[in-house]
């Protein structure tokens, strides 16, 4: 019960990205999933925004039923590349707060912030900071639960959606859990609900008040697990799952093929600047710098340099890029595209900052 764990979960994730990219959709029901084909479509709803949920729509609902309930909604096909990109940015932000980081799906992650925060008041400030960075840098919202165990943090993140923060202090967890319906416990679905209800167990408080041996007697292994969760005995730690990212890169195509050095330099600067925003954000260091050049006619070249040590230094990187570029500067052919790739990455574990204030000052 000494850990302070955050569970972060994006709100109506796929739909939120679509609304971000199409401000006209704001305040309208947006449904991402299969094509409804005017009510005749097959397949299901992936997700929908909170506006659409007012009509009773939800994930996994057949799209034909969704269409019946909400015929004037905006129905969109999923664009996974876009969601993956947004997810990576968000995960980078969360991971930059603590390196004890475990991503559990495309839109949720746990972090252990016991090292960053002395109190749950500190944790609240951290949660706020995450929300505002995600909104500023990715343009979507998320809800955060903060508690001494993973399962309570997860229940808490779901408690005040969207854009909520729910703090459950160790001394208050029973008070928080007791009135909640048992389906709030991850893993208790409709079927098991009925089973538990038939045995007189409706809210989590009923589990807390049942002796463990009775729970095991009635519900077996699952009964023990559920009892552990309800009694704050979920001992699972946030497993360090360093996100595997091999490289970060950016490239830009010129509007018109060019060999104007100034124009090329400006492009490199722009790309380098963008990449280093990410480097700073995600606290990444790199060792290998690669230049990519595409000439008119699609001929593409790459040139790399590996440094003796990892770095985050953007001035050094642009110098190396220009050195690597020298080989092409006398080429008569015009340039169509330039790119920079940073690889051989490590995510620095200096991310854990024991002192919250120094973290907030950046
Ligand atoms: P969830 O976090 O379950 O849902 P959500 O983010 O859309 O909404 P909430 O605010 O309640 O958290 O899932 C994350 C994404 O995963 C969701 O945006 C779409 C996708 N997904 C599916 O494609 N099918 C499904 O059945 C579910 C549950 C999610
Ligand atoms: Mg979500």
PDB file of C-alpha atoms and ligand atoms in Angstrom, residues 9-16 32 44-50 53 58-61 78 80 83 105-108 141 143 154 157-158 161-162, ligand 1:
ATOM      1  CA  UNK A   9      -6.849   5.930 -20.146  1.00  0.00           C
ATOM      2  CA  UNK A  10      -7.683   8.096 -23.156  1.00  0.00           C
ATOM      3  CA  UNK A  11     -11.285   9.199 -23.536  1.00  0.00           C
ATOM      4  CA  UNK A  12     -13.243   7.775 -26.491  1.00  0.00           C
ATOM      5  CA  UNK A  13      -9.846   7.436 -28.083  1.00  0.00           C
ATOM      6  CA  UNK A  14     -10.372   6.764 -31.818  1.00  0.00           C
ATOM      7  CA  UNK A  15     -13.358   9.122 -31.940  1.00  0.00           C
ATOM      8  CA  UNK A  16     -11.433  11.816 -30.058  1.00  0.00           C
ATOM      9  CA  UNK A  32     -15.790   4.938 -35.556  1.00  0.00           C
ATOM     10  CA  UNK A  44     -19.369  -3.360 -35.110  1.00  0.00           C
ATOM     11  CA  UNK A  45     -18.691  -0.022 -33.478  1.00  0.00           C
ATOM     12  CA  UNK A  46     -15.022   0.323 -32.487  1.00  0.00           C
ATOM     13  CA  UNK A  47     -15.799   3.266 -30.296  1.00  0.00           C
ATOM     14  CA  UNK A  48     -17.913   6.398 -30.236  1.00  0.00           C
ATOM     15  CA  UNK A  49     -17.627   9.757 -28.544  1.00  0.00           C
ATOM     16  CA  UNK A  50     -19.569  10.707 -25.433  1.00  0.00           C
ATOM     17  CA  UNK A  53     -23.031   7.386 -26.029  1.00  0.00           C
ATOM     18  CA  UNK A  58     -21.000   1.689 -27.265  1.00  0.00           C
ATOM     19  CA  UNK A  59     -17.974  -0.313 -28.415  1.00  0.00           C
ATOM     20  CA  UNK A  60     -18.708  -3.733 -29.932  1.00  0.00           C
ATOM     21  CA  UNK A  61     -22.357  -2.873 -30.662  1.00  0.00           C
ATOM     22  CA  UNK A  78     -10.900   3.691 -38.496  1.00  0.00           C
ATOM     23  CA  UNK A  80      -5.151   3.057 -37.328  1.00  0.00           C
ATOM     24  CA  UNK A  83      -4.355   6.449 -33.796  1.00  0.00           C
ATOM     25  CA  UNK A 105      -3.185  -1.245 -24.636  1.00  0.00           C
ATOM     26  CA  UNK A 106      -3.189   1.349 -27.380  1.00  0.00           C
ATOM     27  CA  UNK A 107      -4.803   3.866 -25.041  1.00  0.00           C
ATOM     28  CA  UNK A 108      -3.904   2.946 -21.488  1.00  0.00           C
ATOM     29  CA  UNK A 141      -8.212  14.176 -23.298  1.00  0.00           C
ATOM     30  CA  UNK A 143      -8.812  10.259 -17.486  1.00  0.00           C
ATOM     31  CA  UNK A 154      -7.809   1.345 -13.069  1.00  0.00           C
ATOM     32  CA  UNK A 157      -9.528   6.186 -13.983  1.00  0.00           C
ATOM     33  CA  UNK A 158     -12.914   4.980 -15.188  1.00  0.00           C
ATOM     34  CA  UNK A 161     -14.716   9.987 -17.523  1.00  0.00           C
ATOM     35  CA  UNK A 162     -14.087  12.000 -19.633  1.00  0.00           C
TER      36      UNK A 162
HETATM   37  P1  LIG B   1     -11.355   1.910 -24.612  1.00  0.00           P
HETATM   38  O1  LIG B   1     -10.374   2.608 -23.742  1.00  0.00           O
HETATM   39  O2  LIG B   1     -12.062   0.723 -24.058  1.00  0.00           O
HETATM   40  O3  LIG B   1     -12.510   2.922 -25.060  1.00  0.00           O
HETATM   41  P2  LIG B   1     -12.424   4.435 -25.459  1.00  0.00           P
HETATM   42  O4  LIG B   1     -11.084   5.017 -25.236  1.00  0.00           O
HETATM   43  O5  LIG B   1     -12.956   4.596 -26.844  1.00  0.00           O
HETATM   44  O6  LIG B   1     -13.492   5.110 -24.481  1.00  0.00           O
HETATM   45  P3  LIG B   1     -13.352   5.373 -22.913  1.00  0.00           P
HETATM   46  O7  LIG B   1     -13.460   6.861 -22.756  1.00  0.00           O
HETATM   47  O8  LIG B   1     -14.499   4.659 -22.299  1.00  0.00           O
HETATM   48  O9  LIG B   1     -12.033   4.852 -22.455  1.00  0.00           O
HETATM   49  O10 LIG B   1     -10.655   1.470 -25.947  1.00  0.00           O
HETATM   50  C1  LIG B   1      -9.663   2.219 -26.594  1.00  0.00           C
HETATM   51  C2  LIG B   1      -9.810   2.149 -28.092  1.00  0.00           C
HETATM   52  O11 LIG B   1      -9.744   0.802 -28.525  1.00  0.00           O
HETATM   53  C3  LIG B   1     -11.121   2.694 -28.596  1.00  0.00           C
HETATM   54  O12 LIG B   1     -11.100   4.092 -28.829  1.00  0.00           O
HETATM   55  C4  LIG B   1     -11.331   1.904 -29.851  1.00  0.00           C
HETATM   56  C5  LIG B   1     -10.633   0.578 -29.612  1.00  0.00           C
HETATM   57  N1  LIG B   1     -11.641  -0.460 -29.292  1.00  0.00           N
HETATM   58  C6  LIG B   1     -12.159  -1.223 -30.319  1.00  0.00           C
HETATM   59  O13 LIG B   1     -11.775  -1.062 -31.485  1.00  0.00           O
HETATM   60  N2  LIG B   1     -13.097  -2.174 -30.025  1.00  0.00           N
HETATM   61  C7  LIG B   1     -13.577  -2.382 -28.752  1.00  0.00           C
HETATM   62  O14 LIG B   1     -14.453  -3.240 -28.529  1.00  0.00           O
HETATM   63  C8  LIG B   1     -13.035  -1.576 -27.690  1.00  0.00           C
HETATM   64  C9  LIG B   1     -13.520  -1.764 -26.281  1.00  0.00           C
HETATM   65  C10 LIG B   1     -12.081  -0.645 -28.004  1.00  0.00           C
END
